[in-house]
CSV table of C-alpha atoms in Angstrom, one decimal:
chain,number,residue,atom,x,y,z
A,1,UNK,CA,89.3,118.3,66.2
A,2,UNK,CA,87.9,121.2,68.5
A,3,UNK,CA,87.7,121.3,72.2
A,4,UNK,CA,89.7,119.7,75.0
A,5,UNK,CA,90.0,116.5,73.3
A,6,UNK,CA,92.0,117.8,70.3
A,7,UNK,CA,94.2,119.8,72.6
A,8,UNK,CA,94.9,116.7,74.9
A,9,UNK,CA,95.2,113.6,72.6
A,10,UNK,CA,94.4,115.0,68.8
A,11,UNK,CA,91.9,112.5,68.5
A,12,UNK,CA,94.5,109.9,68.2
A,13,UNK,CA,95.0,106.7,70.4
A,14,UNK,CA,97.6,107.5,73.1
A,15,UNK,CA,100.0,105.5,75.5
A,16,UNK,CA,99.0,105.9,79.2
A,17,UNK,CA,102.0,105.8,81.7
A,18,UNK,CA,101.0,105.5,85.3
A,19,UNK,CA,103.7,107.5,87.1
A,20,UNK,CA,101.5,108.8,90.1
A,21,UNK,CA,104.5,107.9,92.3
A,22,UNK,CA,107.0,109.5,90.3
A,23,UNK,CA,105.0,113.0,90.1
A,24,UNK,CA,104.8,112.8,93.9
A,25,UNK,CA,108.4,111.8,94.9
A,26,UNK,CA,109.3,115.0,93.0
A,27,UNK,CA,108.5,117.0,96.2
A,28,UNK,CA,109.7,114.8,98.9
A,29,UNK,CA,113.4,115.2,100.3
A,30,UNK,CA,115.7,112.0,100.6
A,31,UNK,CA,114.5,111.1,104.1
A,32,UNK,CA,111.1,111.2,102.9
A,33,UNK,CA,111.9,108.9,100.0
A,34,UNK,CA,113.4,106.4,101.9
A,35,UNK,CA,110.8,105.8,104.3
A,36,UNK,CA,107.8,106.1,101.9
A,37,UNK,CA,107.2,102.5,101.0
A,38,UNK,CA,103.6,102.9,102.0
A,39,UNK,CA,102.8,106.0,100.3
A,40,UNK,CA,104.6,104.4,97.0
A,41,UNK,CA,102.2,101.6,97.2
A,42,UNK,CA,99.0,103.6,97.6
A,43,UNK,CA,100.6,105.8,94.5
A,44,UNK,CA,101.1,102.6,92.5
A,45,UNK,CA,97.3,101.3,93.4
A,46,UNK,CA,96.0,104.7,91.8
A,47,UNK,CA,97.9,104.8,89.2
A,48,UNK,CA,95.0,102.4,87.9
A,49,UNK,CA,93.5,105.6,86.8
A,50,UNK,CA,95.8,105.6,83.9
A,51,UNK,CA,93.2,103.4,82.1
A,52,UNK,CA,91.2,106.8,81.8
A,53,UNK,CA,93.9,109.2,81.1
A,54,UNK,CA,92.6,109.5,77.4
A,55,UNK,CA,89.7,108.4,75.5
A,56,UNK,CA,91.3,105.5,73.7
A,57,UNK,CA,94.3,104.0,74.8
A,58,UNK,CA,96.7,102.4,72.8
A,59,UNK,CA,98.9,101.0,75.4
A,60,UNK,CA,98.9,101.0,79.2
A,61,UNK,CA,102.0,101.2,81.5
A,62,UNK,CA,101.2,100.3,85.1
A,63,UNK,CA,103.4,99.9,88.0
A,64,UNK,CA,101.3,97.0,89.7
A,65,UNK,CA,100.2,93.9,88.3
A,66,UNK,CA,97.0,93.9,86.7
A,67,UNK,CA,94.9,91.0,85.4
A,68,UNK,CA,94.4,91.3,81.4
A,69,UNK,CA,90.6,90.4,82.3
A,70,UNK,CA,90.1,93.7,83.5
A,71,UNK,CA,91.4,95.9,80.7
A,72,UNK,CA,89.5,93.6,78.2
A,73,UNK,CA,86.5,94.3,80.3
A,74,UNK,CA,87.0,98.2,79.8
A,75,UNK,CA,87.8,98.0,76.4
A,76,UNK,CA,84.5,96.3,75.4
A,77,UNK,CA,82.5,98.6,77.4
A,78,UNK,CA,84.4,101.6,76.1
A,79,UNK,CA,84.6,100.3,72.5
A,80,UNK,CA,88.9,100.7,72.4
A,81,UNK,CA,90.9,99.3,69.7
A,82,UNK,CA,93.5,96.6,70.6
A,83,UNK,CA,95.4,97.8,73.7
A,84,UNK,CA,99.0,96.8,74.5
A,85,UNK,CA,99.4,96.3,78.2
A,86,UNK,CA,102.7,96.4,80.3
A,87,UNK,CA,101.6,96.0,84.1
A,88,UNK,CA,103.5,95.1,87.3
A,89,UNK,CA,106.8,97.1,85.9
A,90,UNK,CA,107.5,98.8,89.0
A,91,UNK,CA,107.2,97.1,92.1
A,92,UNK,CA,109.1,98.9,95.0
A,93,UNK,CA,110.3,101.6,92.8
A,94,UNK,CA,109.0,104.3,90.2
A,95,UNK,CA,107.9,103.9,86.6
A,96,UNK,CA,110.7,106.1,85.6
A,97,UNK,CA,113.4,104.0,87.3
A,98,UNK,CA,111.9,100.9,86.0
A,99,UNK,CA,111.7,102.2,82.4
A,100,UNK,CA,115.1,103.2,82.6
A,101,UNK,CA,116.2,99.7,83.6
A,102,UNK,CA,113.9,98.4,80.2
A,103,UNK,CA,115.7,100.6,77.2
A,104,UNK,CA,113.7,98.6,74.6
A,105,UNK,CA,110.2,99.0,76.0
A,106,UNK,CA,111.0,102.9,76.8
A,107,UNK,CA,112.1,103.2,73.2
A,108,UNK,CA,109.1,101.6,71.7
A,109,UNK,CA,106.7,103.8,74.1
A,110,UNK,CA,108.5,106.9,73.1
A,111,UNK,CA,108.1,105.8,69.2
A,112,UNK,CA,104.5,105.4,69.4
A,113,UNK,CA,102.5,107.0,66.8
A,114,UNK,CA,100.0,108.7,69.3
A,115,UNK,CA,100.9,111.0,72.2
A,116,UNK,CA,102.3,109.9,75.3
A,117,UNK,CA,100.2,111.0,78.5
A,118,UNK,CA,101.7,110.7,81.7
A,119,UNK,CA,99.9,111.7,85.5
A,120,UNK,CA,102.2,114.8,85.6
A,121,UNK,CA,105.8,116.3,84.2
A,122,UNK,CA,108.4,114.7,86.0
A,123,UNK,CA,112.2,115.4,85.8
A,124,UNK,CA,112.9,112.2,83.6
A,125,UNK,CA,110.9,114.0,80.8
A,126,UNK,CA,113.2,116.9,80.6
A,127,UNK,CA,113.8,120.2,82.1
A,128,UNK,CA,112.2,123.5,80.9
A,129,UNK,CA,109.4,125.9,81.6
A,130,UNK,CA,106.9,123.3,81.8
A,131,UNK,CA,108.6,121.4,84.8
A,132,UNK,CA,109.4,124.8,86.4
A,133,UNK,CA,105.8,125.7,86.4
A,134,UNK,CA,104.9,122.4,88.1
A,135,UNK,CA,107.2,123.2,91.0
A,136,UNK,CA,106.4,126.5,91.4
A,137,UNK,CA,102.3,126.4,91.5
A,138,UNK,CA,101.7,122.8,92.9
A,139,UNK,CA,102.9,124.6,95.9
A,140,UNK,CA,99.7,125.5,97.8
A,141,UNK,CA,101.4,128.4,98.8
A,142,UNK,CA,102.1,129.6,95.2
A,143,UNK,CA,98.7,128.8,94.3
A,144,UNK,CA,97.4,130.9,97.2
A,145,UNK,CA,99.3,134.2,96.1
A,146,UNK,CA,98.1,133.3,92.4
A,147,UNK,CA,94.3,133.1,93.5
A,148,UNK,CA,94.9,136.1,95.8
A,149,UNK,CA,96.0,138.3,92.8
A,150,UNK,CA,92.9,137.3,90.6
A,151,UNK,CA,90.4,137.3,93.0
A,152,UNK,CA,89.3,140.9,92.9
A,153,UNK,CA,88.1,140.5,89.3
A,154,UNK,CA,85.9,137.8,90.1
A,155,UNK,CA,82.6,138.4,92.1
A,156,UNK,CA,81.4,135.3,93.9
A,157,UNK,CA,85.0,134.1,94.6
A,158,UNK,CA,86.6,134.6,97.9
A,159,UNK,CA,89.9,133.4,98.8
A,160,UNK,CA,90.7,132.3,102.6
A,161,UNK,CA,93.4,133.9,104.6
A,162,UNK,CA,96.7,131.9,104.7
A,163,UNK,CA,99.8,132.5,106.9
A,164,UNK,CA,103.5,130.8,106.4
A,165,UNK,CA,104.7,129.0,109.3
A,166,UNK,CA,108.4,127.9,108.6
A,167,UNK,CA,108.2,124.9,111.2
A,168,UNK,CA,106.1,123.0,113.7
A,169,UNK,CA,106.9,125.2,116.6
A,170,UNK,CA,105.7,128.3,115.0
A,171,UNK,CA,102.8,126.6,113.2
A,172,UNK,CA,101.9,125.3,117.0
A,173,UNK,CA,101.9,128.9,118.1
A,174,UNK,CA,99.5,130.3,115.7
A,175,UNK,CA,97.5,127.3,116.2
A,176,UNK,CA,97.3,127.9,119.8
A,177,UNK,CA,96.4,131.4,119.2
A,178,UNK,CA,93.5,130.6,116.5
A,179,UNK,CA,92.3,128.2,119.0
A,180,UNK,CA,92.0,130.5,121.5
A,181,UNK,CA,90.0,132.8,119.6
A,182,UNK,CA,87.5,129.7,119.0
A,183,UNK,CA,88.5,129.6,115.3
A,184,UNK,CA,88.8,126.2,113.1
A,185,UNK,CA,91.9,126.2,111.4
A,186,UNK,CA,93.4,124.2,108.2
A,187,UNK,CA,96.9,123.2,108.4
A,188,UNK,CA,98.5,122.3,104.9
A,189,UNK,CA,102.0,121.1,104.0
A,190,UNK,CA,102.7,122.9,100.6
A,191,UNK,CA,102.9,119.7,98.5
A,192,UNK,CA,100.4,117.5,100.0
A,193,UNK,CA,98.4,115.5,97.7
A,194,UNK,CA,95.2,113.6,97.9
A,195,UNK,CA,94.3,114.8,101.4
A,196,UNK,CA,97.6,113.8,103.1
A,197,UNK,CA,99.4,116.7,104.2
A,198,UNK,CA,96.2,118.6,105.3
A,199,UNK,CA,94.3,118.5,108.5
A,200,UNK,CA,91.2,120.6,109.8
A,201,UNK,CA,91.6,121.3,113.4
A,202,UNK,CA,88.9,122.8,115.7
A,203,UNK,CA,89.6,124.3,119.3
A,204,UNK,CA,88.4,120.8,120.7
A,205,UNK,CA,91.0,119.1,118.9
A,206,UNK,CA,93.8,121.1,120.5
A,207,UNK,CA,92.3,121.1,123.8
A,208,UNK,CA,91.6,117.2,123.8
A,209,UNK,CA,95.3,116.6,122.4
A,210,UNK,CA,96.9,118.5,125.5
A,211,UNK,CA,97.9,121.7,123.6
A,212,UNK,CA,98.8,122.3,119.7
A,213,UNK,CA,102.4,120.9,120.0
A,214,UNK,CA,101.1,117.6,121.4
A,215,UNK,CA,98.5,117.7,118.5
A,216,UNK,CA,100.9,118.3,115.9
A,217,UNK,CA,103.4,115.4,116.9
A,218,UNK,CA,100.5,113.1,116.9
A,219,UNK,CA,99.3,114.1,113.2
A,220,UNK,CA,103.1,113.3,112.1
A,221,UNK,CA,102.7,109.9,114.0
A,222,UNK,CA,99.6,109.2,112.2
A,223,UNK,CA,100.8,110.1,108.9
A,224,UNK,CA,98.5,112.8,108.4
A,225,UNK,CA,101.1,115.8,108.3
A,226,UNK,CA,104.9,115.2,107.3
A,227,UNK,CA,107.7,115.9,109.8
A,228,UNK,CA,109.2,119.2,110.1
A,229,UNK,CA,109.3,121.7,107.2
A,230,UNK,CA,107.2,124.7,106.3
A,231,UNK,CA,103.4,124.3,107.1
A,232,UNK,CA,100.5,126.7,105.9
A,233,UNK,CA,98.2,127.9,108.3
A,234,UNK,CA,95.0,128.6,106.7
A,235,UNK,CA,91.5,130.2,107.6
A,236,UNK,CA,88.6,127.4,107.6
A,237,UNK,CA,85.9,127.9,105.4
A,238,UNK,CA,82.6,127.4,107.0
A,239,UNK,CA,80.0,126.1,104.3
A,240,UNK,CA,77.3,126.0,106.9
A,241,UNK,CA,74.9,122.7,107.5
A,242,UNK,CA,75.1,119.7,105.4
A,243,UNK,CA,72.4,118.4,103.6
A,244,UNK,CA,69.7,120.0,101.8
A,245,UNK,CA,71.3,120.1,98.4
A,246,UNK,CA,74.2,122.3,99.4
A,247,UNK,CA,77.4,122.1,97.3
A,248,UNK,CA,80.5,121.9,99.6
A,249,UNK,CA,83.5,120.7,97.2
A,250,UNK,CA,83.8,121.5,93.6
A,251,UNK,CA,86.5,121.1,90.9
A,252,UNK,CA,87.2,122.9,87.6
A,253,UNK,CA,89.3,121.1,84.8
A,254,UNK,CA,90.9,122.2,81.7
A,255,UNK,CA,93.5,121.3,79.3
A,256,UNK,CA,96.4,124.1,78.0
A,257,UNK,CA,97.1,122.9,74.6
A,258,UNK,CA,100.4,123.2,72.9
A,259,UNK,CA,99.9,126.8,71.8
A,260,UNK,CA,99.0,128.1,75.2
A,261,UNK,CA,95.3,128.1,74.7
A,262,UNK,CA,93.2,126.9,77.5
A,263,UNK,CA,90.1,124.6,76.8
A,264,UNK,CA,87.6,124.0,79.6
A,265,UNK,CA,86.7,120.5,80.5
A,266,UNK,CA,84.0,121.0,83.0
A,267,UNK,CA,83.0,121.4,86.6
A,268,UNK,CA,82.4,118.5,88.9
A,269,UNK,CA,81.1,118.2,92.5
A,270,UNK,CA,83.7,116.0,94.4
A,271,UNK,CA,83.1,113.7,97.6
A,272,UNK,CA,85.5,114.5,100.5
A,273,UNK,CA,85.6,112.8,103.6
A,274,UNK,CA,87.3,115.0,106.0
A,275,UNK,CA,90.2,116.3,103.8
A,276,UNK,CA,90.6,113.3,101.7
A,277,UNK,CA,89.4,113.2,98.1
A,278,UNK,CA,87.1,110.1,97.5
A,279,UNK,CA,85.6,110.7,93.9
A,280,UNK,CA,83.6,113.0,91.8
A,281,UNK,CA,80.3,113.4,89.9
A,282,UNK,CA,80.4,114.8,86.8
A,283,UNK,CA,77.7,115.7,83.9
A,284,UNK,CA,74.8,117.5,82.9
A,285,UNK,CA,73.0,119.3,85.6
A,286,UNK,CA,75.5,118.0,88.4
A,287,UNK,CA,76.6,121.8,89.6
A,288,UNK,CA,74.2,124.2,89.2
A,289,UNK,CA,74.8,126.7,86.3
A,290,UNK,CA,75.5,130.0,88.6
A,291,UNK,CA,78.2,128.1,90.3
A,292,UNK,CA,79.7,126.4,87.6
A,293,UNK,CA,80.0,129.8,85.5
A,294,UNK,CA,81.7,131.3,88.7
A,295,UNK,CA,84.2,128.3,88.8
A,296,UNK,CA,84.7,128.2,84.8
A,297,UNK,CA,85.4,132.1,85.0
A,298,UNK,CA,88.0,131.7,87.6
A,299,UNK,CA,89.5,128.4,86.7
A,300,UNK,CA,90.3,129.8,83.0
A,301,UNK,CA,92.0,132.8,84.7
A,302,UNK,CA,94.1,130.5,86.6
A,303,UNK,CA,94.8,128.7,83.5
A,304,UNK,CA,95.7,131.6,81.3
A,305,UNK,CA,98.5,132.7,84.1
A,306,UNK,CA,99.7,128.9,84.2
A,307,UNK,CA,100.0,128.9,80.7
A,308,UNK,CA,102.0,132.2,80.8
A,309,UNK,CA,104.3,130.6,83.1
A,310,UNK,CA,104.9,127.5,80.8
A,311,UNK,CA,102.4,125.0,81.8
A,312,UNK,CA,101.0,122.8,79.1
A,313,UNK,CA,98.6,120.0,79.6
A,314,UNK,CA,95.9,119.0,82.1
A,315,UNK,CA,95.3,121.2,85.3
A,316,UNK,CA,92.4,121.6,87.8
A,317,UNK,CA,91.3,124.2,90.4
A,318,UNK,CA,89.5,123.0,93.6
A,319,UNK,CA,87.0,125.1,95.5
A,320,UNK,CA,85.2,124.8,98.7
A,321,UNK,CA,82.0,126.8,99.2
A,322,UNK,CA,81.0,129.2,102.1
A,323,UNK,CA,77.8,130.2,103.7
A,324,UNK,CA,76.9,132.8,101.3
A,325,UNK,CA,77.6,130.2,98.5
A,326,UNK,CA,80.7,131.8,97.2
A,327,UNK,CA,83.5,129.7,95.7
A,328,UNK,CA,87.0,129.5,97.9
A,329,UNK,CA,89.7,128.1,95.8
A,330,UNK,CA,91.9,126.0,97.9
A,331,UNK,CA,94.5,124.4,95.5
A,332,UNK,CA,95.6,124.0,91.6
A,333,UNK,CA,97.0,120.5,90.4
A,334,UNK,CA,99.4,120.9,87.3
A,335,UNK,CA,98.9,117.3,86.6
A,336,UNK,CA,96.1,114.8,85.5
A,337,UNK,CA,93.8,114.6,88.5
A,338,UNK,CA,91.0,111.9,90.2
A,339,UNK,CA,88.1,114.0,88.2
A,340,UNK,CA,90.1,113.9,85.2
A,341,UNK,CA,89.5,110.1,84.8
A,342,UNK,CA,85.6,111.0,85.3
A,343,UNK,CA,85.6,113.6,82.4
A,344,UNK,CA,87.2,111.3,80.1
A,345,UNK,CA,85.0,108.3,80.9
A,346,UNK,CA,81.7,110.6,80.1
A,347,UNK,CA,83.4,112.0,76.9
A,348,UNK,CA,84.2,108.5,75.8
A,349,UNK,CA,80.7,107.3,77.1
A,350,UNK,CA,78.9,110.1,75.2
A,351,UNK,CA,80.9,109.1,71.9
A,352,UNK,CA,80.0,105.6,71.8
A,353,UNK,CA,76.7,105.4,73.4
A,354,UNK,CA,75.1,108.7,72.7
A,355,UNK,CA,75.2,112.0,74.8
A,356,UNK,CA,73.7,112.4,78.3
A,357,UNK,CA,75.9,110.6,80.7
A,358,UNK,CA,76.8,111.3,84.4
A,359,UNK,CA,79.5,109.6,85.6
A,360,UNK,CA,80.5,109.3,89.3
A,361,UNK,CA,84.0,107.8,90.4
A,362,UNK,CA,84.5,106.0,93.5
A,363,UNK,CA,88.2,106.2,94.3
A,364,UNK,CA,88.3,103.8,97.5
A,365,UNK,CA,85.3,102.1,98.0
A,366,UNK,CA,85.8,99.7,100.9
A,367,UNK,CA,85.4,96.1,100.2
A,368,UNK,CA,85.0,94.5,103.5
A,369,UNK,CA,87.3,91.6,102.8
A,370,UNK,CA,90.5,90.7,101.2
A,371,UNK,CA,90.1,89.2,97.9
A,372,UNK,CA,92.4,88.4,94.5
A,373,UNK,CA,91.9,90.2,91.4
A,374,UNK,CA,90.5,87.0,90.2
A,375,UNK,CA,87.8,86.9,93.1
A,376,UNK,CA,87.3,90.6,92.9
A,377,UNK,CA,86.6,90.1,89.0
A,378,UNK,CA,83.6,87.7,89.8
A,379,UNK,CA,82.2,89.6,92.5
A,380,UNK,CA,81.8,92.6,90.4
A,381,UNK,CA,80.6,90.6,87.6
A,382,UNK,CA,78.0,89.1,89.5
A,383,UNK,CA,77.0,92.6,90.4
A,384,UNK,CA,77.2,94.3,87.0
A,385,UNK,CA,73.8,93.0,85.8
A,386,UNK,CA,72.0,94.4,89.1
A,387,UNK,CA,73.4,97.8,88.4
A,388,UNK,CA,72.4,97.4,85.0
A,389,UNK,CA,68.7,97.0,85.7
A,390,UNK,CA,69.0,100.3,87.9
A,391,UNK,CA,70.4,102.0,85.0
A,392,UNK,CA,73.8,102.1,85.6
A,393,UNK,CA,77.4,100.5,84.3
A,394,UNK,CA,80.1,99.8,86.5
A,395,UNK,CA,83.7,100.4,85.2
A,396,UNK,CA,86.3,99.0,87.5
A,397,UNK,CA,89.5,101.5,87.5
A,398,UNK,CA,91.6,100.5,90.7
A,399,UNK,CA,91.7,96.9,91.2
A,400,UNK,CA,94.9,96.5,92.5
A,401,UNK,CA,94.5,97.2,96.3
A,402,UNK,CA,91.8,94.2,97.1
A,403,UNK,CA,94.5,92.6,99.1
A,404,UNK,CA,95.8,95.5,101.2
A,405,UNK,CA,95.0,95.1,105.0
A,406,UNK,CA,92.2,97.4,104.4
A,407,UNK,CA,90.8,96.4,100.9
A,408,UNK,CA,89.3,98.6,98.4
A,409,UNK,CA,88.3,98.8,94.7
A,410,UNK,CA,88.2,102.1,92.7
A,411,UNK,CA,85.3,102.5,90.4
A,412,UNK,CA,83.3,104.4,87.9
A,413,UNK,CA,79.6,104.4,87.8
A,414,UNK,CA,77.8,105.5,84.6
A,415,UNK,CA,74.2,106.6,84.1
A,416,UNK,CA,71.7,109.3,83.1
A,417,UNK,CA,70.2,110.3,86.4
A,418,UNK,CA,71.7,111.1,89.7
A,419,UNK,CA,68.9,108.9,91.1
A,420,UNK,CA,70.4,105.9,89.2
A,421,UNK,CA,73.8,106.5,90.2
A,422,UNK,CA,72.8,106.7,94.0
A,423,UNK,CA,70.9,103.7,93.7
A,424,UNK,CA,73.9,101.7,92.0
A,425,UNK,CA,76.5,103.1,94.9
A,426,UNK,CA,74.0,102.0,97.5
A,427,UNK,CA,73.7,98.5,96.0
A,428,UNK,CA,77.6,98.1,95.8
A,429,UNK,CA,78.2,99.4,99.3
A,430,UNK,CA,75.4,96.9,100.7
A,431,UNK,CA,77.3,94.1,98.8
A,432,UNK,CA,80.6,95.0,99.9
A,433,UNK,CA,79.5,95.1,103.6
A,434,UNK,CA,77.8,91.7,103.0
A,435,UNK,CA,80.7,90.4,101.6
A,436,UNK,CA,82.5,91.4,104.8
A,437,UNK,CA,80.1,89.7,107.2
A,438,UNK,CA,80.3,86.7,105.3
A,439,UNK,CA,84.1,86.5,105.7
A,440,UNK,CA,83.8,86.9,109.1
A,441,UNK,CA,81.5,84.4,109.6
A,442,UNK,CA,83.7,82.0,108.1
A,443,UNK,CA,86.6,82.8,110.4
């Protein structure tokens, strides 16, 4: 089998292990791990994307408890074979520690005939060049150095300027100096994920907070930035006025095969709220050919360097666009990503239903009311036929956050036009809002 699917799974059914929290934890110090219960829970919810790590899962291992009805629904929609399911195995801990306590299950998974797919490389999978590459280039500072080295050979790519600050005081001084010049700044933790550890700060923000140091203390209290440690002070890339079909956030995804060859997967348009990733749309015509070509050439060049450093498996490069529509690379992720789920689902749907699908993921769609998984299933089952009449299929991916204090659900929508995707998204949003109003009236 040629292409990225051959490099990723060899066309075989795979074991999907939702070790999102394990991957994130390797970049935290001991104090952060001890106080990180809330972030652990969020990572366990996000691990629901493990259902879409590959086109045809043989087994799913999820840290949070998932009702079997969800897996059966996806199996029907995506024409999977029988799927073994091991869910709820890691309440309050990581998947690696949970599997270490269940050696029989760990042995069964390791002995599966197909590949074992993880969110990303972690120390429990062994040391070596693959882990070293992850540890190096998951740093936004190291990725920036790589982007800077490659950019001169890539017209249409510009790299934002970046400075290192070895602690909050130095970061505050640099932030103050930039604010005095009227400049907006992006502050980044070297290993932030999903928008955590990144803040866009305007001069007005600094003034309103009573100074840069007070603003940084507030961002730490609000769990936007980590306490202490290195921060990266980066130029803000102004994309110009929103709307009018302007692209802002793009991603290029690819797979590095066991032989070190890079296999492109595709380019998608991400939805980002502030600094937080919300989802992506992938498929034919979503990204204009010119922008896709620039992202693809640069992303492949990045992949060749990552491969030379020892990385194998999935990676992506994320971009923002400036006013001249040049692409500014912002980070590399040496792991599966939120967009990876959309690309995998698009491939599977094209395979079993015919080509031409667009897929949009909505990773954290507010529900408006706290629901059990059973009630959420019934709610979405009532909406799925209405979306189908609009030409869109609804595929539930993240279903364990429906009883959080601020409940949400992660969905994928599939259709053959952006108009159908937009209509289905609007229908779901209105239905969730109505659900909230109904529960509010019952109180």
